[in-house]
Short mmCIF file of C-alpha atoms in Angstrom, two decimals:
data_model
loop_
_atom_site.label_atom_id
_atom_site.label_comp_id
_atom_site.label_asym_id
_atom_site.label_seq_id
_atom_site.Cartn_x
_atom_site.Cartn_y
_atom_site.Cartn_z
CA UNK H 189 -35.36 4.19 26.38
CA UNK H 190 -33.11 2.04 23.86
CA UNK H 191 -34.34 0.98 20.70
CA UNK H 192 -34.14 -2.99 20.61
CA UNK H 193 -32.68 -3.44 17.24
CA UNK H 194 -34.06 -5.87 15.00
CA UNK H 195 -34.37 -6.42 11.37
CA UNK H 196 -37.29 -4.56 10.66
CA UNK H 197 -36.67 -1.19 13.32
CA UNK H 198 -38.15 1.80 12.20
CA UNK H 199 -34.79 2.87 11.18
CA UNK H 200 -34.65 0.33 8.69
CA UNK H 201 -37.76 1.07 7.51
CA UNK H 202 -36.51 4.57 6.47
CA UNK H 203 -33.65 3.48 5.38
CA UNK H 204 -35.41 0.75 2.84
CA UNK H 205 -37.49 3.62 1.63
CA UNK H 206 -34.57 5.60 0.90
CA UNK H 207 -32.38 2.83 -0.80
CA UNK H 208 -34.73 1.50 -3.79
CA UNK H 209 -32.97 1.82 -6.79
CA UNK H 210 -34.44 1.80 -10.23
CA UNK H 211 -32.75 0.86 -13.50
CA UNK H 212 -35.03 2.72 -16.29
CA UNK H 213 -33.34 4.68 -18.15
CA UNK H 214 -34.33 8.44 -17.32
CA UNK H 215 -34.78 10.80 -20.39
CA UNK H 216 -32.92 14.27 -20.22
CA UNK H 217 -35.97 16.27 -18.98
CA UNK H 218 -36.43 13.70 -16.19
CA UNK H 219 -33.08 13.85 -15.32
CA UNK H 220 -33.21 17.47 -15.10
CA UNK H 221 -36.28 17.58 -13.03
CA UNK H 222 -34.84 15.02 -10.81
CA UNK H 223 -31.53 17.34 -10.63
CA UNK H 224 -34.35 20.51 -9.77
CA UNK H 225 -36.04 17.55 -7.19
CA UNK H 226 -32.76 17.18 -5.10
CA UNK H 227 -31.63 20.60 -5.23
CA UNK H 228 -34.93 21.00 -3.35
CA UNK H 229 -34.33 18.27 -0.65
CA UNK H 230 -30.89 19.99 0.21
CA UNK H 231 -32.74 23.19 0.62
CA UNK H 232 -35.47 21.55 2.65
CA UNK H 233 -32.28 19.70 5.08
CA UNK H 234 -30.49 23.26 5.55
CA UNK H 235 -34.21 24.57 6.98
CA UNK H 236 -35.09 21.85 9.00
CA UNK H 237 -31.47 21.95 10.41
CA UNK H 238 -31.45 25.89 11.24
CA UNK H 239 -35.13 24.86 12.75
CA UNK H 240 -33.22 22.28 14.97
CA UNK H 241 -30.22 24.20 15.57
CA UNK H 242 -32.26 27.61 16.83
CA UNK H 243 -35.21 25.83 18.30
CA UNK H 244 -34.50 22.09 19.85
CA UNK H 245 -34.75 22.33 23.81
CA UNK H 246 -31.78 20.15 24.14
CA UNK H 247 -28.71 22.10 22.84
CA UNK H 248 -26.60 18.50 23.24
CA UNK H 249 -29.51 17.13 20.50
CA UNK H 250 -29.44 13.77 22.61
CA UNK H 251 -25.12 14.21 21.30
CA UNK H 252 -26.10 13.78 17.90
CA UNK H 253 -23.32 15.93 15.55
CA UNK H 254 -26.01 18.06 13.73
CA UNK H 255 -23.97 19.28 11.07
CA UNK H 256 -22.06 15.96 10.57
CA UNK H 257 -25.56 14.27 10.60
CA UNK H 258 -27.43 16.85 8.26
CA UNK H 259 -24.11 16.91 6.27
CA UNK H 260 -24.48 12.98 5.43
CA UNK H 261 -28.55 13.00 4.46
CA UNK H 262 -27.48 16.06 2.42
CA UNK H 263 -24.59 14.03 0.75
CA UNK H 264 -27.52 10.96 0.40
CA UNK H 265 -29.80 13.04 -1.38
CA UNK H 266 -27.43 13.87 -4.22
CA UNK H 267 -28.36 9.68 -5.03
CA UNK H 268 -31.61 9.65 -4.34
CA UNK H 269 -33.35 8.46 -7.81
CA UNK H 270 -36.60 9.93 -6.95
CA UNK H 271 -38.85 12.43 -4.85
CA UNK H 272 -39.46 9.62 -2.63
CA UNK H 273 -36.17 8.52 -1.59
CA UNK H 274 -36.04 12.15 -0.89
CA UNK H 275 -38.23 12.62 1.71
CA UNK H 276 -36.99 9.44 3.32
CA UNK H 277 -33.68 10.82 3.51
CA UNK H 278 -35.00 13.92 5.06
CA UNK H 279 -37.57 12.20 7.60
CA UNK H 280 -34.72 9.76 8.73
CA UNK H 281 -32.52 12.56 9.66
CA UNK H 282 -35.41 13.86 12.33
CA UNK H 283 -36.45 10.48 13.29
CA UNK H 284 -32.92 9.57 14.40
CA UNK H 285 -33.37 11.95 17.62
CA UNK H 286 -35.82 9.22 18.85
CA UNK H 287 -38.47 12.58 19.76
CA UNK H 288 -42.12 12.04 19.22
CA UNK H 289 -42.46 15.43 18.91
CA UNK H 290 -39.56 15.95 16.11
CA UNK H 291 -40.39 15.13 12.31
CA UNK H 292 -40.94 16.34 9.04
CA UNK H 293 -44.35 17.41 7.24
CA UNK H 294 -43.67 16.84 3.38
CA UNK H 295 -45.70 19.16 1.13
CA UNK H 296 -48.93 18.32 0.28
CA UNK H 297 -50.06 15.77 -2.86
CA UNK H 298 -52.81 16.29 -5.10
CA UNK H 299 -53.58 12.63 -4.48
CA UNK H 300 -55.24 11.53 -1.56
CA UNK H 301 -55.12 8.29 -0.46
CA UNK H 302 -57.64 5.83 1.34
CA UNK H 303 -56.93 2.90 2.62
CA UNK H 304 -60.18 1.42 4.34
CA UNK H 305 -58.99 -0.03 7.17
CA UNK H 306 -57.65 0.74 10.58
CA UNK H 307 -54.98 -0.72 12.81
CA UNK H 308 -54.11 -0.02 16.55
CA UNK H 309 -51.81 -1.34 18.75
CA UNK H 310 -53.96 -2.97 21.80
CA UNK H 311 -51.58 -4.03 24.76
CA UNK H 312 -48.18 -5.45 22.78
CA UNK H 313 -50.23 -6.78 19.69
CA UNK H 314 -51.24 -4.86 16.97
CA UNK H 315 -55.36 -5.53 15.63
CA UNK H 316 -56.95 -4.29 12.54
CA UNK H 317 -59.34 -2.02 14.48
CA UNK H 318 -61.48 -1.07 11.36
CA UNK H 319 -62.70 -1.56 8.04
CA UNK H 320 -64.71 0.55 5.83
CA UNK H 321 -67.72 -1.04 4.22
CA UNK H 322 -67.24 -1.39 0.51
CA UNK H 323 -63.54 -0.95 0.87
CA UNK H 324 -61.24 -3.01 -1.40
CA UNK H 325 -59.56 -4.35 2.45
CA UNK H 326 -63.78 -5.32 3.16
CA UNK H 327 -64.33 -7.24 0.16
CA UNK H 328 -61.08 -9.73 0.55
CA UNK H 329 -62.03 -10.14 3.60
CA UNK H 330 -59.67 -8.45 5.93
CA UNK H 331 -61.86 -8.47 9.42
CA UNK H 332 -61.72 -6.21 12.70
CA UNK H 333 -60.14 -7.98 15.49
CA UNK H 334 -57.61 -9.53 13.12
CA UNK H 335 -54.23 -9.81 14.24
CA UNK H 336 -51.64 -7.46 12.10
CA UNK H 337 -48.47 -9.97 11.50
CA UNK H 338 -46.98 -7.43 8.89
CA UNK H 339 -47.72 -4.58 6.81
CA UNK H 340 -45.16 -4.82 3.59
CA UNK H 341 -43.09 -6.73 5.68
CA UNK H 342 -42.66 -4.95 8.39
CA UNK H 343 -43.70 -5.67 11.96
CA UNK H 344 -46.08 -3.39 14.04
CA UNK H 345 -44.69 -2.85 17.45
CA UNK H 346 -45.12 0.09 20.47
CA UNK H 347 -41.88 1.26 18.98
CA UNK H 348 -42.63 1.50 15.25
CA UNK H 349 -46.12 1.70 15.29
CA UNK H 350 -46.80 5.61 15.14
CA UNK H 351 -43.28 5.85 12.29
CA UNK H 352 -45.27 3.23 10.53
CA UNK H 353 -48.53 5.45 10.10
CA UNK H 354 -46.43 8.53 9.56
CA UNK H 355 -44.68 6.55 6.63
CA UNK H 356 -47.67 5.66 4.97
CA UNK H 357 -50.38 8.40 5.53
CA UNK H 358 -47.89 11.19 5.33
CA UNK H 359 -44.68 10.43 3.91
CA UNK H 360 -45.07 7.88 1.20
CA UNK H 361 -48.86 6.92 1.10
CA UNK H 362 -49.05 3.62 -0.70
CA UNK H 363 -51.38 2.67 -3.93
CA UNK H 364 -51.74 -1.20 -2.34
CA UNK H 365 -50.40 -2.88 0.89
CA UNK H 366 -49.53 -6.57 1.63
CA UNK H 367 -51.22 -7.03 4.89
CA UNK H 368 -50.45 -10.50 6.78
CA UNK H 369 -52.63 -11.38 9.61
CA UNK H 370 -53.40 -14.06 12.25
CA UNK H 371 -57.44 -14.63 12.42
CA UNK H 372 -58.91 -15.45 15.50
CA UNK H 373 -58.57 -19.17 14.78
CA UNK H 374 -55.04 -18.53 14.18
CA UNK H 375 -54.94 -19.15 10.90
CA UNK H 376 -52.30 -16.73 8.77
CA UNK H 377 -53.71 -15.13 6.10
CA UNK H 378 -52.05 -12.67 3.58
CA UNK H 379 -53.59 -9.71 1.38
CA UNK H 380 -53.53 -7.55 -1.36
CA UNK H 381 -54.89 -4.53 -0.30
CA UNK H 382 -55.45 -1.77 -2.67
CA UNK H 383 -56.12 1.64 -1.35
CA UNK H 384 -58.78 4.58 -3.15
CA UNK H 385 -56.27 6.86 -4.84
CA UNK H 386 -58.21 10.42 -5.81
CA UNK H 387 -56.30 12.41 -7.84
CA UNK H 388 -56.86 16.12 -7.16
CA UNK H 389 -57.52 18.75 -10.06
CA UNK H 390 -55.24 20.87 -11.13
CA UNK H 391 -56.95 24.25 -11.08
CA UNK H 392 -55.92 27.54 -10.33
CA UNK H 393 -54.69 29.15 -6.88
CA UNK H 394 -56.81 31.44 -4.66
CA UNK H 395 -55.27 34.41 -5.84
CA UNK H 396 -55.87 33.28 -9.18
CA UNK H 397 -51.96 33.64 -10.63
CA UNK H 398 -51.36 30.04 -11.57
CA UNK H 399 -53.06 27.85 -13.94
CA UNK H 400 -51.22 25.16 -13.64
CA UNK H 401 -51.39 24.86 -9.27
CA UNK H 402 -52.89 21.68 -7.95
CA UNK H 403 -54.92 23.42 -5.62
CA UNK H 404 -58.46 22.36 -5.82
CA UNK H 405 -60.89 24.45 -3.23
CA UNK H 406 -63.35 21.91 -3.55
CA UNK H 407 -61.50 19.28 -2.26
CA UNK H 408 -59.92 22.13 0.29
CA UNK H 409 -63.85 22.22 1.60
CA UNK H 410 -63.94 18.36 1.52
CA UNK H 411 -61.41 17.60 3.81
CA UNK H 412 -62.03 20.88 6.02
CA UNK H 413 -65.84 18.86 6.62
CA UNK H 414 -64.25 15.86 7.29
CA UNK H 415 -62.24 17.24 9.95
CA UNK H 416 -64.45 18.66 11.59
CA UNK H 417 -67.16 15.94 11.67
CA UNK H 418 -64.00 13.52 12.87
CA UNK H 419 -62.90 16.04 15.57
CA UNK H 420 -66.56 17.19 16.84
CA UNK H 421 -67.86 17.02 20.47
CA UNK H 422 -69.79 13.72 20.58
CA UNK H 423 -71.25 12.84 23.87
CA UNK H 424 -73.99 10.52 25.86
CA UNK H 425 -75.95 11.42 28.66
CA UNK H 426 -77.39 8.69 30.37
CA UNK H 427 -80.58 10.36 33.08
CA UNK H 428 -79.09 12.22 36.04
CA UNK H 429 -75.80 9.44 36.56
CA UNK H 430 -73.84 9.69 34.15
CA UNK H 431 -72.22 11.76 30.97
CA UNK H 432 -70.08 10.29 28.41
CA UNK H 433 -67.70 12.57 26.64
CA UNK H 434 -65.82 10.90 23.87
CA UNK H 435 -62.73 14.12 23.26
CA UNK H 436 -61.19 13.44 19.92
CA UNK H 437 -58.63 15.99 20.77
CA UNK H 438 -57.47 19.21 22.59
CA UNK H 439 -58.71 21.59 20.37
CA UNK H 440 -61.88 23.43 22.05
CA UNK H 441 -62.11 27.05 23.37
CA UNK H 442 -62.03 27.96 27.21
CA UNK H 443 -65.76 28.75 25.80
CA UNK H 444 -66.78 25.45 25.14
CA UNK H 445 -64.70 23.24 27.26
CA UNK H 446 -67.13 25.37 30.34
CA UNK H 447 -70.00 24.68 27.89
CA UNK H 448 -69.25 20.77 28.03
CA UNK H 449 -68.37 20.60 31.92
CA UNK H 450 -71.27 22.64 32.70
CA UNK H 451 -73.71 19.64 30.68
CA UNK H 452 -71.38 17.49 32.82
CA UNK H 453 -72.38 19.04 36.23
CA UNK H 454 -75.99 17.83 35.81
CA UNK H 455 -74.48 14.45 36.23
CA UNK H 456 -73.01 12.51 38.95
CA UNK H 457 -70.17 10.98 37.21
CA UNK H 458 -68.69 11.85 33.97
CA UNK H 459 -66.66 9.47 31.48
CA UNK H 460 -63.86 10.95 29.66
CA UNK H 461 -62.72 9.14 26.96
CA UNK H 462 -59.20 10.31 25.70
CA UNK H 463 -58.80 6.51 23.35
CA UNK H 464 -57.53 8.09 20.13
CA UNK H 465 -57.09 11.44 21.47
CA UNK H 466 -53.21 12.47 20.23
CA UNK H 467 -53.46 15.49 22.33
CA UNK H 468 -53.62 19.33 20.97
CA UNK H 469 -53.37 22.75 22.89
CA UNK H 470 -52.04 23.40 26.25
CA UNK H 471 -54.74 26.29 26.99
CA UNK H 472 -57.51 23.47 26.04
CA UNK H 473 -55.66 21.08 28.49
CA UNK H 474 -55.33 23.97 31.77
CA UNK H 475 -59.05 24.72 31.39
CA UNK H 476 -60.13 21.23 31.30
CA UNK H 477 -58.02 20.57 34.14
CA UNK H 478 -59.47 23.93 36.06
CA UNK H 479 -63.07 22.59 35.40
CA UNK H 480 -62.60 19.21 36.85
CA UNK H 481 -60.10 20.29 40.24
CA UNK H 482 -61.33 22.51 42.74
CA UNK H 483 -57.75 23.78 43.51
CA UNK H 484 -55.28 24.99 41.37
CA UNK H 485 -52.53 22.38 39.69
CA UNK H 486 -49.61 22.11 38.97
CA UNK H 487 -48.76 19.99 35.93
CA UNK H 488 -45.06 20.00 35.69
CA UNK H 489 -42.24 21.97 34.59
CA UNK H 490 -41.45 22.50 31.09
CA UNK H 491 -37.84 22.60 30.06
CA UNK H 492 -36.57 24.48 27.41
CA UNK H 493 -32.77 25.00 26.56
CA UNK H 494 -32.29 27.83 28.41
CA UNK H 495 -35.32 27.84 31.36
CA UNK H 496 -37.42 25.50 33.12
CA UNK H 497 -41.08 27.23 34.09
CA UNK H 498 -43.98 25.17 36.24
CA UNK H 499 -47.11 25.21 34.08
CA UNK H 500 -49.76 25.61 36.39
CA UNK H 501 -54.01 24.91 35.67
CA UNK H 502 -56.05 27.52 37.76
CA UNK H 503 -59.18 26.25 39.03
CA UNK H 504 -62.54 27.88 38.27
CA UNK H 505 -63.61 27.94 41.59
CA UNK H 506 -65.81 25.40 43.24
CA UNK H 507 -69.12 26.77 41.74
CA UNK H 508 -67.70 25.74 38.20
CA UNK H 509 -65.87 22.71 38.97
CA UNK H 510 -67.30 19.30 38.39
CA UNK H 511 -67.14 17.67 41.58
CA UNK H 512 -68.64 14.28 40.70
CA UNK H 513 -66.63 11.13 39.97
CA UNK H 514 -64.47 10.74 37.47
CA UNK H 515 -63.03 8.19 35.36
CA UNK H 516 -60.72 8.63 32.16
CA UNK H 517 -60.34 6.19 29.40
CA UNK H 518 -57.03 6.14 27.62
CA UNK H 519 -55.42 3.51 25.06
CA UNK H 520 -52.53 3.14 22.95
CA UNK H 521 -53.31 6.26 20.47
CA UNK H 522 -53.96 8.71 23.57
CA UNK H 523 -50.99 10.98 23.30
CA UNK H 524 -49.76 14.44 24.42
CA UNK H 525 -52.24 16.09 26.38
CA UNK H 526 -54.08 13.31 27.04
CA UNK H 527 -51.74 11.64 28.94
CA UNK H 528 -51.38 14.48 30.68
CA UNK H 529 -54.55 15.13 32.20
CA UNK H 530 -54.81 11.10 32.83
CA UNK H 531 -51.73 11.48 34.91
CA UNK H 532 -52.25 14.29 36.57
CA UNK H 533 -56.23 12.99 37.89
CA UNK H 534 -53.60 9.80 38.89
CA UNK H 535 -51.38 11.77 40.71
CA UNK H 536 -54.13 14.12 42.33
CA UNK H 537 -56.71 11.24 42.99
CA UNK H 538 -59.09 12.67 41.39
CA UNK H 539 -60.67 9.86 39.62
CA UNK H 540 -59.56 6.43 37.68
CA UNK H 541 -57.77 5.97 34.35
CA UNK H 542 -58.84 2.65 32.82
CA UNK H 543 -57.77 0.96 29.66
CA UNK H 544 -54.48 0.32 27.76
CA UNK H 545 -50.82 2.27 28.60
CA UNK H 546 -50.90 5.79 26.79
CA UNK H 547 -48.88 6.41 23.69
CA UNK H 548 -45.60 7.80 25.22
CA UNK H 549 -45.48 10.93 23.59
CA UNK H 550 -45.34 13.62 25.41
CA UNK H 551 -43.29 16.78 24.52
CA UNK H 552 -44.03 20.47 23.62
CA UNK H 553 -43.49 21.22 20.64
CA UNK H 554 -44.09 23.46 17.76
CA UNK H 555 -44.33 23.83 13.77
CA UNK H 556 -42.16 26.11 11.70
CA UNK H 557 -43.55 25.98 8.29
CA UNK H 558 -41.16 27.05 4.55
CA UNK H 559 -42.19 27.12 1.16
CA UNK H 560 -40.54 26.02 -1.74
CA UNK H 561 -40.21 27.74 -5.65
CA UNK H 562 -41.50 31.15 -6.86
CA UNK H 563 -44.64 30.62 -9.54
CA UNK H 564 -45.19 27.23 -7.92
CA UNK H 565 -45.30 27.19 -4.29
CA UNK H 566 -44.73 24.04 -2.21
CA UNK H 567 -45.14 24.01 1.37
CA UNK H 568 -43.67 22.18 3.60
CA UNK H 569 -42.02 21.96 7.35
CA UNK H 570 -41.27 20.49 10.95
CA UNK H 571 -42.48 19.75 14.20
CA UNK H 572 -39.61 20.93 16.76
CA UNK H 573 -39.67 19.39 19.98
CA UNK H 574 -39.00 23.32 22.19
CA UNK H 575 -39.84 21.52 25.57
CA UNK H 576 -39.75 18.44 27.94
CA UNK H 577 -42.10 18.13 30.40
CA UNK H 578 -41.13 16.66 34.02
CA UNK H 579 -44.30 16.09 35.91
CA UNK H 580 -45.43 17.23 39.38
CA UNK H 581 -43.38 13.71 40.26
CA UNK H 582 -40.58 15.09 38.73
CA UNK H 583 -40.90 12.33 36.16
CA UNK H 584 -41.60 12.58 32.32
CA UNK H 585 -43.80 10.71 30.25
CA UNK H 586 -42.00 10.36 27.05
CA UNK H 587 -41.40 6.68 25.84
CA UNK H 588 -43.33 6.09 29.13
CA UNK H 589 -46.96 6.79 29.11
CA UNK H 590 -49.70 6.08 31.39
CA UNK H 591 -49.99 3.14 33.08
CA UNK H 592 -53.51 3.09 33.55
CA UNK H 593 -55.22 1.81 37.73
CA UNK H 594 -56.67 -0.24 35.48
CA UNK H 595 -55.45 -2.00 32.41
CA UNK H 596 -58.94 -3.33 30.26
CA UNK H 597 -58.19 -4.49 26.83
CA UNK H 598 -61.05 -5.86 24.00
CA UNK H 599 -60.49 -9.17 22.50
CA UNK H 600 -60.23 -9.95 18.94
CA UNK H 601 -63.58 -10.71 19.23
CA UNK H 602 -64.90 -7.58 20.31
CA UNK H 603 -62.99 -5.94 18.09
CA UNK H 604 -65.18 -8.12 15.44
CA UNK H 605 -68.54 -7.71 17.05
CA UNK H 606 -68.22 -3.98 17.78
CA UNK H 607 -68.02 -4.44 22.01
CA UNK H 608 -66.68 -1.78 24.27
CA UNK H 609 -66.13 -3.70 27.39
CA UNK H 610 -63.82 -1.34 28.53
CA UNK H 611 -66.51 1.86 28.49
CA UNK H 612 -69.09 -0.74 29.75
CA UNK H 613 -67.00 -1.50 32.60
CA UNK H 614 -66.63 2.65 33.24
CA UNK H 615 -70.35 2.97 33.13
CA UNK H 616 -70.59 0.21 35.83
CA UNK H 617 -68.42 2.55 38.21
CA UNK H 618 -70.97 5.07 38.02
CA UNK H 619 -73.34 2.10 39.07
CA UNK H 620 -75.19 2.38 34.93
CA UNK H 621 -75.62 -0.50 33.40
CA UNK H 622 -74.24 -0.67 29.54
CA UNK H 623 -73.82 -3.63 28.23
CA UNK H 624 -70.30 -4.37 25.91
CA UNK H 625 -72.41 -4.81 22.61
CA UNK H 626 -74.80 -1.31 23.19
CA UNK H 627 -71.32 0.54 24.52
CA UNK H 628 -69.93 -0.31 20.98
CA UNK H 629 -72.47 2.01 19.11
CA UNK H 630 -72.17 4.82 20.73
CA UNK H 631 -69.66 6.87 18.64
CA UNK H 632 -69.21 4.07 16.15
CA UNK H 633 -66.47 5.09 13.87
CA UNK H 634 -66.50 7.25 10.57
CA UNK H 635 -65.03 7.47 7.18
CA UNK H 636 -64.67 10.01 4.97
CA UNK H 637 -67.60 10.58 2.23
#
């Protein structure tokens, strides 16, 4: 699929990043840290290259001249005037491939950065999904179920959207955001939003050897519990009819996907809902698949550069198979995996995929990881894109997505009162009653602590 160009593409978004020139006059130990700074971004562009060059499935790399490419963001980064411009330069060279599967991972900061609010792309609009209580977004008066006009002046589209949360949660987190929006009235309004910055403390390493590392364990065990309380199991059973599993992603052993399905076969129908799932591992996917099909399946066939092999999911046999009805949820953020299981219960009628067209991103990939320095160590890497995946239709799903039987979307205002209508409608297939307003509180969303 062709990118439809337009002032404020993706690639220009990069390319803005990358092209911010500042006129202060740097002192001589700046300068030479900035000299140390871009000696570092060549070495990162030569890994990431021999990543590409070893690893990528497509030897052609969709004809893009790899050296003559990696050759010019090399040549860029001898200008860049900061670490920022930096990794721009180095995350435009990977984004150019148009892969969902392809970027760069920067090292890590010692800041983190939280923003307070949320924003998703529902249908071809994109909403302010979220916003955290107490937030600096909350108390100006930014409002789920506001329509996101711009974001620093750039407009959120299917295209961008994902590039656009890379660039600011990953690449170059921002200390404030100009936010325009259309309210439900349809009045424009524009804000100031200033994100939580935490800066972490510079203690020593694990191993002990550097004082000056800005590793801090504590906030290490921080983040490890928020993960896992956002990525957690969290599911409703509802008497003898029904189970609702909301799957933040594929991430579970064989162990306790059979542990889940086998809560699930006390039930007449089951509720999958894959909204906001990005996807995960392939063995989580097969064994998902095997508990929900009572014959084996094949998925597709995954391409590499120099094989193509059918990925098949065995069945566990109709004593361990969920034979009830089935119906998966899926919206703009399901990616990966996700839109592979939706499309395979499509294309083996197996049950009904309701809500918004899937994400579009669907490749194998995985992460080679490098480190930078000697005393100080930076990490840093890439996501390589080592497969394509052509379904059992022979089609992929990549810049495509699901199509769901059923396209549901909320409003604005039930993004603002907190209504599902979309899981109350799925409930109402397996003949339960849920109203919009009591489907909005079952896995209401969480913030970090």
């Amino acid at each position: 699929m062709t990118r439809n160009p337009r002032s404020n593409s993706p690639a220009r978004l990069f390319a803005l990043a990358a092209a911010v020139l500042f006129t202060i006059a740097v002192p001589v130990a700046r300068a030479q840290s900035l000299d140390l700074d871009r000696e570092r971004g060549r070495e990162i562009l030569d890994s990431l290259k021999q990543d590409i060059k070893k690893n990528y499935y497509d030897p052609a790399f969709h004809g893009i001249d790899l050296d003559a490419r990696f050759k010019e963001a090399s040549e860029k980064v001898k200008e860049a005037k900061n670490v920022g411009q930096i990794f721009g330069i180095v995350a435009q060279a990977l984004l150019d491939f148009d892969d969902s599967h392809l970027y760069f991972v920067p090292p890590s900061r010692s800041a983190t950065y939280d923003y307070g609010w949320r924003m998703q792309m529902i249908g071809d609009k994109c909403f302010v999904i979220a916003v955290k209580p107490g937030s600096d977004a909350d108390g100006k008066g930014l409002k789920a179920g506001d329509e996101v006009v711009s974001v620093n002046g750039f407009e959120p589209t299917r295209e961008n959207h994902w590039k656009m949360l890379y660039y600011f949660y990953s690449l170059r987190p921002q200390p404030g955001m100009r936010v325009v929006v259309a309210k439900p009235g349809g009045e424009r309004k524009q804000f100031d939003v200033m994100a939580k910055v935490t800066q972490g403390r510079r203690v020593k390493d694990l191993s002990g050897d550097s004082a000056t590392s800005s590793f801090d364990i504590n906030e290490m065990d921080r983040e490890m519990e928020d993960a896992v309380r956002a990525s957690r199991e969290r599911y409703v059973e509802m008497g003898e009819d029904l189970m609702i599993w909301k799957m933040r992603e594929f991430a579970a052993t064989d162990t306790q996907i059979d542990d889940m399905m086998a809560k699930a076969r006390k039930h007449k129908s089951l509720v999958l809902d894959l909204r906001g799932n990005g996807g995960g591992y392939e063995t989580t996917l097969l064994r998902l698949i095997g508990n929900c099909i009572d014959h084996d399946v094949k998925i597709g066939d995954v391409k590499r550069r120099k094989e193509t092999k059918a990925v098949v999911a065995k069945t566990r046999g109709a004593e361990h198979v969920f034979a009830g009805k089935l119906v998966v949820l899926v919206d703009s953020q399901s990616g990966s995996a996700a839109e592979l299981l939706a499309r395979v219960v499509q294309l083996e009628k197996r049950g009904e995929v309701i809500g918004d067209r899937s994400a579009g991103a669907v490749m194998r990939a995985k992460f080679y990881d490098h480190t930078l320095g000697a005393e100080s160590v930076s990490f840093y890497g890439a996501s390589v894109t080592d497969a394509d995946i052509l379904m059992a239709d022979g089609k992929s799903l990549e810049h495509v997505g699901v199509e769901p039987d059923q396209l549901m979307l909320p409003t604005a205002a039930d993004l603002l009162a907190g209504r599902d209508p979309v899981l109350a409608h799925a409930a109402s297939l397996a003949g339960v009653k849920l109203d919009p307003e009591k489907a909005g509180t079952l896995f209401p969303g969480e913030w970090r602590k």
